[in-house]
PDB file of C-alpha atoms in Angstrom:
ATOM      1  CA  MET A   1     124.378 143.518  58.546  1.00 46.00           C
ATOM      2  CA  SER A   2     126.739 140.289  57.630  1.00 45.00           C
ATOM      3  CA  LEU A   3     125.861 136.400  58.240  1.00 40.00           C
ATOM      4  CA  HIS A   4     128.781 136.206  60.226  1.00 46.00           C
ATOM      5  CA  ILE A   5     127.246 138.671  62.514  1.00 40.00           C
ATOM      6  CA  LYS A   6     124.100 137.449  62.525  1.00 40.00           C
ATOM      7  CA  SER A   7     125.177 134.258  63.526  1.00 43.00           C
ATOM      8  CA  LEU A   8     127.245 136.019  66.407  1.00 40.00           C
ATOM      9  CA  ILE A   9     124.527 137.489  68.108  1.00 37.00           C
ATOM     10  CA  VAL A  10     122.367 134.779  67.755  1.00 36.00           C
ATOM     11  CA  LEU A  11     125.418 132.406  69.732  1.00 37.00           C
ATOM     12  CA  LEU A  12     125.330 135.798  72.378  1.00 37.00           C
ATOM     13  CA  ILE A  13     121.751 135.495  72.969  1.00 35.00           C
ATOM     14  CA  SER A  14     121.771 131.722  73.535  1.00 40.00           C
ATOM     15  CA  MET A  15     124.793 131.206  75.696  1.00 37.00           C
ATOM     16  CA  PHE A  16     122.658 134.343  78.130  1.00 34.00           C
ATOM     17  CA  PHE A  17     119.405 132.308  78.229  1.00 35.00           C
ATOM     18  CA  CYS A  18     121.355 128.925  79.036  1.00 39.00           C
ATOM     19  CA  LYS A  19     123.158 130.774  81.593  1.00 37.00           C
ATOM     20  CA  PHE A  20     120.223 132.257  83.640  1.00 38.00           C
ATOM     21  CA  PRO A  21     116.543 131.010  84.669  1.00 47.00           C
ATOM     22  CA  LEU A  22     114.215 131.266  82.092  1.00 44.00           C
ATOM     23  CA  PRO A  23     110.613 132.604  82.288  1.00 44.00           C
ATOM     24  CA  VAL A  24     109.039 130.316  79.777  1.00 46.00           C
ATOM     25  CA  SER A  25     105.516 132.069  80.578  1.00 49.00           C
ATOM     26  CA  ALA A  26     103.738 134.201  82.706  1.00 47.00           C
ATOM     27  CA  GLU A  27     102.737 131.858  85.138  1.00 76.00           C
ATOM     28  CA  HIS A  28     106.195 130.055  86.108  1.00 90.00           C
ATOM     29  CA  THR A  29     110.195 130.391  85.762  1.00 95.00           C
ATOM     30  CA  VAL A  30     112.299 127.062  85.160  1.00 96.00           C
ATOM     31  CA  ASN A  31     115.675 126.336  86.761  1.00 97.00           C
ATOM     32  CA  THR A  32     117.512 123.772  84.520  1.00 97.00           C
ATOM     33  CA  ASN A  33     120.135 121.198  84.499  1.00 97.00           C
ATOM     34  CA  ILE A  34     120.315 121.593  88.299  1.00 98.00           C
ATOM     35  CA  PRO A  35     123.428 118.554  89.099  1.00 98.00           C
ATOM     36  CA  TYR A  36     121.466 116.635  92.236  1.00 98.00           C
ATOM     37  CA  ILE A  37     124.913 114.875  92.700  1.00 95.00           C
ATOM     38  CA  ALA A  38     128.669 115.083  92.621  1.00 88.00           C
ATOM     39  CA  GLY A  39     129.871 115.228  88.373  1.00 81.00           C
ATOM     40  CA  ASN A  40     126.911 116.798  86.882  1.00 69.00           C
ATOM     41  CA  THR A  41     126.629 114.922  84.102  1.00 89.00           C
ATOM     42  CA  PRO A  42     123.513 115.702  81.691  1.00 92.00           C
ATOM     43  CA  LYS A  43     121.426 112.347  83.412  1.00 97.00           C
ATOM     44  CA  GLN A  44     122.188 113.429  86.749  1.00 98.00           C
ATOM     45  CA  GLN A  45     120.347 116.998  86.572  1.00 98.00           C
ATOM     46  CA  LEU A  46     116.692 118.585  87.165  1.00 98.00           C
ATOM     47  CA  ASP A  47     114.690 120.951  85.950  1.00 99.00           C
ATOM     48  CA  ILE A  48     112.291 122.851  88.583  1.00 99.00           C
ATOM     49  CA  TYR A  49     109.160 124.833  87.325  1.00 98.00           C
ATOM     50  CA  VAL A  50     108.374 127.517  90.177  1.00 98.00           C
ATOM     51  CA  PRO A  51     105.060 129.914  90.043  1.00 96.00           C
ATOM     52  CA  GLU A  52     105.931 133.196  89.532  1.00 91.00           C
ATOM     53  CA  GLU A  53     103.907 134.758  91.933  1.00 84.00           C
ATOM     54  CA  LYS A  54     104.169 132.681  95.222  1.00 78.00           C
ATOM     55  CA  PRO A  55     101.943 132.450  98.195  1.00 81.00           C
ATOM     56  CA  ASN A  56     103.647 133.804 100.983  1.00 88.00           C
ATOM     57  CA  LYS A  57     103.983 130.327 101.798  1.00 94.00           C
ATOM     58  CA  PRO A  58     105.848 126.874 101.266  1.00 96.00           C
ATOM     59  CA  LEU A  59     104.474 125.257  98.671  1.00 98.00           C
ATOM     60  CA  PRO A  60     103.749 121.726  97.439  1.00 98.00           C
ATOM     61  CA  VAL A  61     105.908 119.897  94.855  1.00 99.00           C
ATOM     62  CA  HIS A  62     105.130 117.111  92.574  1.00 99.00           C
ATOM     63  CA  VAL A  63     108.390 114.977  91.610  1.00 99.00           C
ATOM     64  CA  TYR A  64     107.824 113.600  88.085  1.00 99.00           C
ATOM     65  CA  VAL A  65     109.614 111.016  86.893  1.00 99.00           C
ATOM     66  CA  HIS A  66     109.880 110.142  83.036  1.00 99.00           C
ATOM     67  CA  GLY A  67     109.811 106.728  80.873  1.00 98.00           C
ATOM     68  CA  GLY A  68     111.003 105.462  78.278  1.00 97.00           C
ATOM     69  CA  ALA A  69     112.384 101.528  79.004  1.00 96.00           C
ATOM     70  CA  TRP A  70     114.816 102.219  81.307  1.00 98.00           C
ATOM     71  CA  THR A  71     116.605 103.194  78.057  1.00 96.00           C
ATOM     72  CA  ILE A  72     114.960 106.897  76.258  1.00 97.00           C
ATOM     73  CA  GLY A  73     113.568 109.372  77.466  1.00 98.00           C
ATOM     74  CA  ASP A  74     114.731 112.949  79.346  1.00 98.00           C
ATOM     75  CA  LYS A  75     112.912 115.303  81.772  1.00 98.00           C
ATOM     76  CA  ARG A  76     111.807 117.906  78.929  1.00 97.00           C
ATOM     77  CA  HIS A  77     110.379 115.769  76.582  1.00 96.00           C
ATOM     78  CA  VAL A  78     106.969 116.010  78.256  1.00 97.00           C
ATOM     79  CA  VAL A  79     106.998 118.803  81.186  1.00 98.00           C
ATOM     80  CA  PRO A  80     108.034 122.454  79.615  1.00 96.00           C
ATOM     81  CA  LYS A  81     104.912 122.388  77.612  1.00 96.00           C
ATOM     82  CA  ARG A  82     102.413 121.497  80.210  1.00 97.00           C
ATOM     83  CA  ALA A  83     104.385 122.129  83.765  1.00 98.00           C
ATOM     84  CA  HIS A  84     101.468 125.181  84.262  1.00 97.00           C
ATOM     85  CA  PHE A  85      99.284 122.617  84.911  1.00 98.00           C
ATOM     86  CA  TYR A  86     100.817 122.888  88.581  1.00 98.00           C
ATOM     87  CA  THR A  87     102.450 125.756  88.665  1.00 97.00           C
ATOM     88  CA  ASP A  88      99.165 127.806  87.968  1.00 96.00           C
ATOM     89  CA  LYS A  89      97.733 126.314  91.107  1.00 96.00           C
ATOM     90  CA  ASP A  90     100.865 127.212  93.371  1.00 96.00           C
ATOM     91  CA  ILE A  91     102.397 123.927  93.164  1.00 98.00           C
ATOM     92  CA  ILE A  92     106.462 123.627  92.536  1.00 98.00           C
ATOM     93  CA  LEU A  93     106.900 120.793  89.625  1.00 99.00           C
ATOM     94  CA  VAL A  94     110.181 119.188  89.502  1.00 99.00           C
ATOM     95  CA  ALA A  95     111.449 116.782  86.408  1.00 99.00           C
ATOM     96  CA  LEU A  96     114.367 114.970  86.657  1.00 98.00           C
ATOM     97  CA  ASN A  97     116.636 112.721  84.502  1.00 98.00           C
ATOM     98  CA  TYR A  98     118.328 109.730  85.748  1.00 99.00           C
ATOM     99  CA  ARG A  99     121.116 107.438  83.582  1.00 98.00           C
ATOM    100  CA  LEU A 100     119.982 105.193  81.320  1.00 98.00           C
ATOM    101  CA  SER A 101     120.572 101.778  80.215  1.00 97.00           C
ATOM    102  CA  PRO A 102     122.351 100.032  78.452  1.00 95.00           C
ATOM    103  CA  ALA A 103     125.259 102.309  79.601  1.00 96.00           C
ATOM    104  CA  ILE A 104     124.347 101.568  83.543  1.00 97.00           C
ATOM    105  CA  HIS A 105     122.175  98.120  84.854  1.00 98.00           C
ATOM    106  CA  HIS A 106     120.237  98.032  87.910  1.00 98.00           C
ATOM    107  CA  PRO A 107     120.356  99.461  90.948  1.00 99.00           C
ATOM    108  CA  ALA A 108     122.188 102.568  89.040  1.00 98.00           C
ATOM    109  CA  HIS A 109     118.428 104.418  87.934  1.00 99.00           C
ATOM    110  CA  ILE A 110     116.989 103.813  90.952  1.00 99.00           C
ATOM    111  CA  GLN A 111     120.209 105.004  93.088  1.00 98.00           C
ATOM    112  CA  ASP A 112     120.023 108.093  91.059  1.00 98.00           C
ATOM    113  CA  ILE A 113     116.516 108.764  91.773  1.00 99.00           C
ATOM    114  CA  ALA A 114     116.916 108.660  95.681  1.00 99.00           C
ATOM    115  CA  ALA A 115     120.176 111.311  95.133  1.00 98.00           C
ATOM    116  CA  ALA A 116     117.439 113.084  93.396  1.00 99.00           C
ATOM    117  CA  THR A 117     114.976 112.830  96.063  1.00 99.00           C
ATOM    118  CA  HIS A 118     117.836 113.878  98.743  1.00 99.00           C
ATOM    119  CA  TRP A 119     119.055 116.946  96.853  1.00 99.00           C
ATOM    120  CA  ILE A 120     114.714 117.792  96.609  1.00 99.00           C
ATOM    121  CA  VAL A 121     114.372 117.403 100.087  1.00 99.00           C
ATOM    122  CA  GLN A 122     117.503 119.327 100.592  1.00 99.00           C
ATOM    123  CA  HIS A 123     117.155 122.161  98.409  1.00 99.00           C
ATOM    124  CA  ILE A 124     113.917 122.745  97.281  1.00 99.00           C
ATOM    125  CA  GLN A 125     112.990 125.055 100.568  1.00 98.00           C
ATOM    126  CA  GLU A 126     115.491 127.431  98.477  1.00 97.00           C
ATOM    127  CA  TYR A 127     112.323 127.946  95.501  1.00 97.00           C
ATOM    128  CA  GLY A 128     109.657 128.233  97.908  1.00 97.00           C
ATOM    129  CA  GLY A 129     108.480 124.704  98.252  1.00 98.00           C
ATOM    130  CA  ASP A 130     107.752 122.418 101.123  1.00 98.00           C
ATOM    131  CA  PRO A 131     110.091 119.152 101.518  1.00 98.00           C
ATOM    132  CA  THR A 132     106.738 117.780 103.677  1.00 98.00           C
ATOM    133  CA  ASN A 133     104.580 118.061 101.196  1.00 98.00           C
ATOM    134  CA  MET A 134     105.659 116.109  98.112  1.00 99.00           C
ATOM    135  CA  VAL A 135     103.848 113.313  95.510  1.00 99.00           C
ATOM    136  CA  LEU A 136     106.061 111.741  93.378  1.00 99.00           C
ATOM    137  CA  SER A 137     104.940 110.502  90.454  1.00 99.00           C
ATOM    138  CA  GLY A 138     106.127 108.151  87.394  1.00 99.00           C
ATOM    139  CA  HIS A 139     105.155 107.142  83.953  1.00 99.00           C
ATOM    140  CA  SER A 140     106.232 103.837  82.711  1.00 98.00           C
ATOM    141  CA  ALA A 141     109.791 103.098  83.678  1.00 98.00           C
ATOM    142  CA  GLY A 142     108.987 105.751  85.603  1.00 99.00           C
ATOM    143  CA  ALA A 143     106.568 104.298  87.467  1.00 99.00           C
ATOM    144  CA  HIS A 144     108.243 100.769  88.117  1.00 99.00           C
ATOM    145  CA  LEU A 145     111.260 102.972  89.627  1.00 99.00           C
ATOM    146  CA  VAL A 146     108.528 105.094  91.855  1.00 99.00           C
ATOM    147  CA  ALA A 147     107.316 102.271  92.740  1.00 99.00           C
ATOM    148  CA  LEU A 148     110.660 100.732  93.615  1.00 99.00           C
ATOM    149  CA  LEU A 149     111.506 103.366  95.667  1.00 99.00           C
ATOM    150  CA  GLY A 150     108.428 103.367  97.317  1.00 99.00           C
ATOM    151  CA  THR A 151     108.323  99.843  98.214  1.00 99.00           C
ATOM    152  CA  HIS A 152     112.350  98.744  98.670  1.00 99.00           C
ATOM    153  CA  PRO A 153     113.596  99.361 102.288  1.00 97.00           C
ATOM    154  CA  ASN A 154     117.028 100.425 101.150  1.00 98.00           C
ATOM    155  CA  TYR A 155     117.172 103.289  98.893  1.00 98.00           C
ATOM    156  CA  LEU A 156     115.520 105.701 100.839  1.00 99.00           C
ATOM    157  CA  ALA A 157     117.216 104.407 104.033  1.00 98.00           C
ATOM    158  CA  GLN A 158     120.182 104.807 102.325  1.00 98.00           C
ATOM    159  CA  GLN A 159     119.958 108.713 101.940  1.00 98.00           C
ATOM    160  CA  SER A 160     118.501 109.352 105.417  1.00 98.00           C
ATOM    161  CA  LEU A 161     115.023 109.452 104.103  1.00 99.00           C
ATOM    162  CA  PRO A 162     111.875 107.544 105.482  1.00 98.00           C
ATOM    163  CA  GLN A 163     109.666 105.901 103.981  1.00 98.00           C
ATOM    164  CA  THR A 164     106.429 108.099 104.549  1.00 98.00           C
ATOM    165  CA  LEU A 165     108.545 110.824 102.482  1.00 99.00           C
ATOM    166  CA  PHE A 166     105.789 111.460 100.185  1.00 99.00           C
ATOM    167  CA  LYS A 167     102.476 112.130 100.841  1.00 98.00           C
ATOM    168  CA  ALA A 168     101.684 110.172  97.620  1.00 99.00           C
ATOM    169  CA  ILE A 169     103.246 108.236  95.481  1.00 99.00           C
ATOM    170  CA  VAL A 170     101.757 107.857  91.946  1.00 99.00           C
ATOM    171  CA  PRO A 171     102.969 105.299  89.391  1.00 99.00           C
ATOM    172  CA  VAL A 172     101.081 105.405  85.877  1.00 99.00           C
ATOM    173  CA  ASP A 173     100.869 102.675  83.418  1.00 98.00           C
ATOM    174  CA  THR A 174     103.762 100.217  83.945  1.00 97.00           C
ATOM    175  CA  ALA A 175     104.327  96.787  83.642  1.00 95.00           C
ATOM    176  CA  ALA A 176     107.099  96.184  85.972  1.00 96.00           C
ATOM    177  CA  TYR A 177     105.896  95.799  89.596  1.00 97.00           C
ATOM    178  CA  ASN A 178     106.983  91.948  88.729  1.00 96.00           C
ATOM    179  CA  LEU A 179     110.200  91.784  86.849  1.00 95.00           C
ATOM    180  CA  THR A 180     111.117  87.912  87.807  1.00 94.00           C
ATOM    181  CA  LEU A 181     107.582  87.075  85.712  1.00 90.00           C
ATOM    182  CA  PRO A 182     108.199  85.459  82.186  1.00 84.00           C
ATOM    183  CA  PRO A 183     107.462  87.640  78.862  1.00 75.00           C
ATOM    184  CA  GLY A 184     103.582  88.384  78.951  1.00 65.00           C
ATOM    185  CA  THR A 185     101.995  87.126  75.416  1.00 57.00           C
ATOM    186  CA  HIS A 186     101.160  90.825  74.877  1.00 61.00           C
ATOM    187  CA  GLU A 187     104.756  92.153  75.204  1.00 69.00           C
ATOM    188  CA  ARG A 188     107.043  93.243  72.619  1.00 73.00           C
ATOM    189  CA  PRO A 189     110.284  91.451  72.076  1.00 80.00           C
ATOM    190  CA  LEU A 190     111.811  94.997  71.852  1.00 77.00           C
ATOM    191  CA  ILE A 191     110.493  95.822  75.423  1.00 79.00           C
ATOM    192  CA  THR A 192     111.802  92.599  76.789  1.00 84.00           C
ATOM    193  CA  ARG A 193     115.444  93.073  75.418  1.00 87.00           C
ATOM    194  CA  MET A 194     115.184  96.503  77.187  1.00 88.00           C
ATOM    195  CA  LYS A 195     114.389  95.128  80.678  1.00 91.00           C
ATOM    196  CA  GLN A 196     117.191  92.656  80.096  1.00 93.00           C
ATOM    197  CA  GLY A 197     119.205  95.671  79.078  1.00 94.00           C
ATOM    198  CA  ALA A 198     118.239  97.353  82.173  1.00 98.00           C
ATOM    199  CA  PHE A 199     118.558  94.208  84.505  1.00 97.00           C
ATOM    200  CA  GLY A 200     119.828  91.228  83.208  1.00 96.00           C
ATOM    201  CA  THR A 201     118.811  87.958  84.040  1.00 94.00           C
ATOM    202  CA  ASP A 202     119.613  87.325  87.221  1.00 96.00           C
ATOM    203  CA  PRO A 203     116.957  85.969  89.277  1.00 96.00           C
ATOM    204  CA  ASN A 204     118.212  87.749  92.612  1.00 98.00           C
ATOM    205  CA  THR A 205     118.393  91.188  90.584  1.00 98.00           C
ATOM    206  CA  LEU A 206     115.494  90.817  89.331  1.00 97.00           C
ATOM    207  CA  THR A 207     113.925  90.282  92.617  1.00 98.00           C
ATOM    208  CA  ASP A 208     115.676  93.112  93.966  1.00 98.00           C
ATOM    209  CA  ALA A 209     114.350  95.433  91.195  1.00 98.00           C
ATOM    210  CA  SER A 210     110.702  94.407  91.020  1.00 98.00           C
ATOM    211  CA  PRO A 211     108.550  96.245  93.327  1.00 99.00           C
ATOM    212  CA  ILE A 212     105.777  93.960  94.232  1.00 98.00           C
ATOM    213  CA  HIS A 213     109.077  91.774  95.909  1.00 98.00           C
ATOM    214  CA  GLN A 214     109.890  94.411  98.185  1.00 99.00           C
ATOM    215  CA  VAL A 215     106.368  95.031  99.778  1.00 99.00           C
ATOM    216  CA  ARG A 216     106.769  94.045 103.283  1.00 98.00           C
ATOM    217  CA  PRO A 217     104.592  94.175 106.472  1.00 97.00           C
ATOM    218  CA  ASN A 218     105.087  95.863 110.097  1.00 96.00           C
ATOM    219  CA  VAL A 219     106.274  98.888 108.313  1.00 97.00           C
ATOM    220  CA  THR A 220     104.896 102.002 106.902  1.00 98.00           C
ATOM    221  CA  LEU A 221     104.422 103.403 103.542  1.00 99.00           C
ATOM    222  CA  SER A 222     103.895 106.363 101.638  1.00 99.00           C
ATOM    223  CA  PRO A 223     100.210 105.826 100.167  1.00 99.00           C
ATOM    224  CA  PHE A 224     100.253 104.470  96.755  1.00 99.00           C
ATOM    225  CA  HIS A 225      97.579 105.523  93.927  1.00 99.00           C
ATOM    226  CA  LEU A 226      98.310 103.232  90.762  1.00 99.00           C
ATOM    227  CA  PHE A 227      96.752 103.824  87.696  1.00 99.00           C
ATOM    228  CA  VAL A 228      96.793 101.304  84.376  1.00 99.00           C
ATOM    229  CA  THR A 229      94.958 101.987  80.848  1.00 98.00           C
ATOM    230  CA  HIS A 230      92.703  98.491  80.321  1.00 97.00           C
ATOM    231  CA  ASN A 231      94.347  98.615  76.879  1.00 95.00           C
ATOM    232  CA  ARG A 232      97.202  97.076  78.181  1.00 95.00           C
ATOM    233  CA  PRO A 233      96.270  93.286  79.474  1.00 93.00           C
ATOM    234  CA  GLU A 234      99.727  93.132  81.186  1.00 92.00           C
ATOM    235  CA  ALA A 235     100.312  96.186  82.741  1.00 95.00           C
ATOM    236  CA  VAL A 236      96.307  95.309  84.317  1.00 97.00           C
ATOM    237  CA  SER A 237      97.235  92.453  85.423  1.00 95.00           C
ATOM    238  CA  GLN A 238     100.403  93.286  86.862  1.00 96.00           C
ATOM    239  CA  THR A 239      98.765  96.696  88.503  1.00 98.00           C
ATOM    240  CA  SER A 240      96.157  94.421  90.208  1.00 98.00           C
ATOM    241  CA  HIS A 241      98.803  92.039  91.814  1.00 98.00           C
ATOM    242  CA  PHE A 242     101.108  95.113  93.042  1.00 99.00           C
ATOM    243  CA  ALA A 243      97.525  96.616  94.711  1.00 99.00           C
ATOM    244  CA  GLN A 244      96.882  92.884  95.907  1.00 99.00           C
ATOM    245  CA  ALA A 245     100.532  92.571  97.654  1.00 99.00           C
ATOM    246  CA  LEU A 246     100.381  95.984  99.267  1.00 99.00           C
ATOM    247  CA  GLN A 247      96.428  95.329 100.518  1.00 99.00           C
ATOM    248  CA  LEU A 248      97.644  91.669 101.960  1.00 98.00           C
ATOM    249  CA  LYS A 249     100.872  93.788 103.624  1.00 98.00           C
ATOM    250  CA  GLY A 250      98.306  96.351 105.432  1.00 98.00           C
ATOM    251  CA  HIS A 251      99.311  99.329 103.271  1.00 99.00           C
ATOM    252  CA  SER A 252      97.172 102.397 102.129  1.00 98.00           C
ATOM    253  CA  VAL A 253      96.612 101.609  97.999  1.00 99.00           C
ATOM    254  CA  LYS A 254      93.853 103.013  95.554  1.00 98.00           C
ATOM    255  CA  SER A 255      94.134 101.155  92.044  1.00 99.00           C
ATOM    256  CA  TYR A 256      92.384 102.651  89.123  1.00 98.00           C
ATOM    257  CA  VAL A 257      91.820 100.953  85.638  1.00 98.00           C
ATOM    258  CA  LEU A 258      90.845 103.723  83.219  1.00 98.00           C
ATOM    259  CA  GLN A 259      88.225 102.553  80.596  1.00 96.00           C
ATOM    260  CA  ASN A 260      88.477 105.039  77.839  1.00 94.00           C
ATOM    261  CA  GLY A 261      90.741 103.746  75.601  1.00 93.00           C
ATOM    262  CA  GLU A 262      94.048 105.850  76.957  1.00 96.00           C
ATOM    263  CA  THR A 263      97.131 104.737  75.094  1.00 98.00           C
ATOM    264  CA  HIS A 264     100.021 104.549  76.821  1.00 98.00           C
ATOM    265  CA  ARG A 265     101.275 107.933  75.889  1.00 98.00           C
ATOM    266  CA  GLN A 266      98.177 109.462  76.376  1.00 98.00           C
ATOM    267  CA  MET A 267      98.057 108.102  80.123  1.00 99.00           C
ATOM    268  CA  ASN A 268     101.715 110.381  80.497  1.00 99.00           C
ATOM    269  CA  LEU A 269      99.718 113.288  79.187  1.00 98.00           C
ATOM    270  CA  ALA A 270      96.809 113.136  81.564  1.00 98.00           C
ATOM    271  CA  ILE A 271      99.882 113.543  84.397  1.00 99.00           C
ATOM    272  CA  PHE A 272      99.385 117.312  83.053  1.00 98.00           C
ATOM    273  CA  LYS A 273      95.927 118.160  82.698  1.00 98.00           C
ATOM    274  CA  ASP A 274      92.519 117.675  84.229  1.00 98.00           C
ATOM    275  CA  SER A 275      92.556 113.245  84.599  1.00 98.00           C
ATOM    276  CA  ASP A 276      91.666 111.066  87.168  1.00 98.00           C
ATOM    277  CA  ILE A 277      95.473 110.862  87.744  1.00 98.00           C
ATOM    278  CA  SER A 278      96.325 114.731  88.423  1.00 98.00           C
ATOM    279  CA  SER A 279      93.234 114.588  89.822  1.00 98.00           C
ATOM    280  CA  GLU A 280      94.566 112.424  92.754  1.00 97.00           C
ATOM    281  CA  ILE A 281      97.984 114.098  93.125  1.00 98.00           C
ATOM    282  CA  LEU A 282      95.957 117.322  93.425  1.00 98.00           C
ATOM    283  CA  LYS A 283      94.271 116.083  96.141  1.00 97.00           C
ATOM    284  CA  SER A 284      97.253 114.971  98.056  1.00 98.00           C
ATOM    285  CA  LEU A 285      99.118 117.630  97.384  1.00 96.00           C
ATOM    286  CA  LEU A 286      96.831 120.133  98.650  1.00 94.00           C
ATOM    287  CA  ALA A 287      94.537 118.822 101.527  1.00 86.00           C
ATOM    288  CA  GLU A 288      94.791 120.680 104.197  1.00 64.00           C
TER     289      GLU A 288
END
């Protein structure tokens, strides 16, 4: 067989598997690159991992938002090899992309997260999911965004969605609950530049993008479960202050500082394996 024919066969096979949902294991099927907003750009798409053998009832849904300092990262960097942790437990996993800086700035990132959430609520039943039984998690910049979505009075409301939509919101290892603070002594200059590239330096914008400044009394929010590794002092401090702000305004929050030497990357991976983080996600989703 000539090299040309072999190449053609490989191309045709690749085109086939890009077009149709692909069973990636015995445990689940993945539906990839689903647009959640008009325009169908790669950064406004999501993937849905569905258990192969679904029970005869709507399934819980875990929605995950990746990190990357608002400038890098993708929904497929961590999830594909680890989605089975949830699908094995009859949980649908949704991983989503959002537009990245410096091409866009706040509030574009959070508007994408809100738009994706609206799409999920409208369509997840088509995949066997229960839109009334969902947990939202995020790591690093993704943790900042899920915290902002859960506290800000506008972004869910603009999608006609309630602040109490999620069974729990689980931000993991972020130092961005308060963007109005000056750079911490442990913050790398690169991270400072990335923050400025995403949010600029205008005080009003930084306040609007800071979850801690959006916490208000006399409203009901989804419960928060905050996780941070003790290895990152700035993140520990910001997590503590955010938890205090939620508590003082009467909101449900649990805060955990993990003491086993987890790195920032390991905190992300812990979402997808047996850990304190995944335990809280599972308890929220599987509670009767």
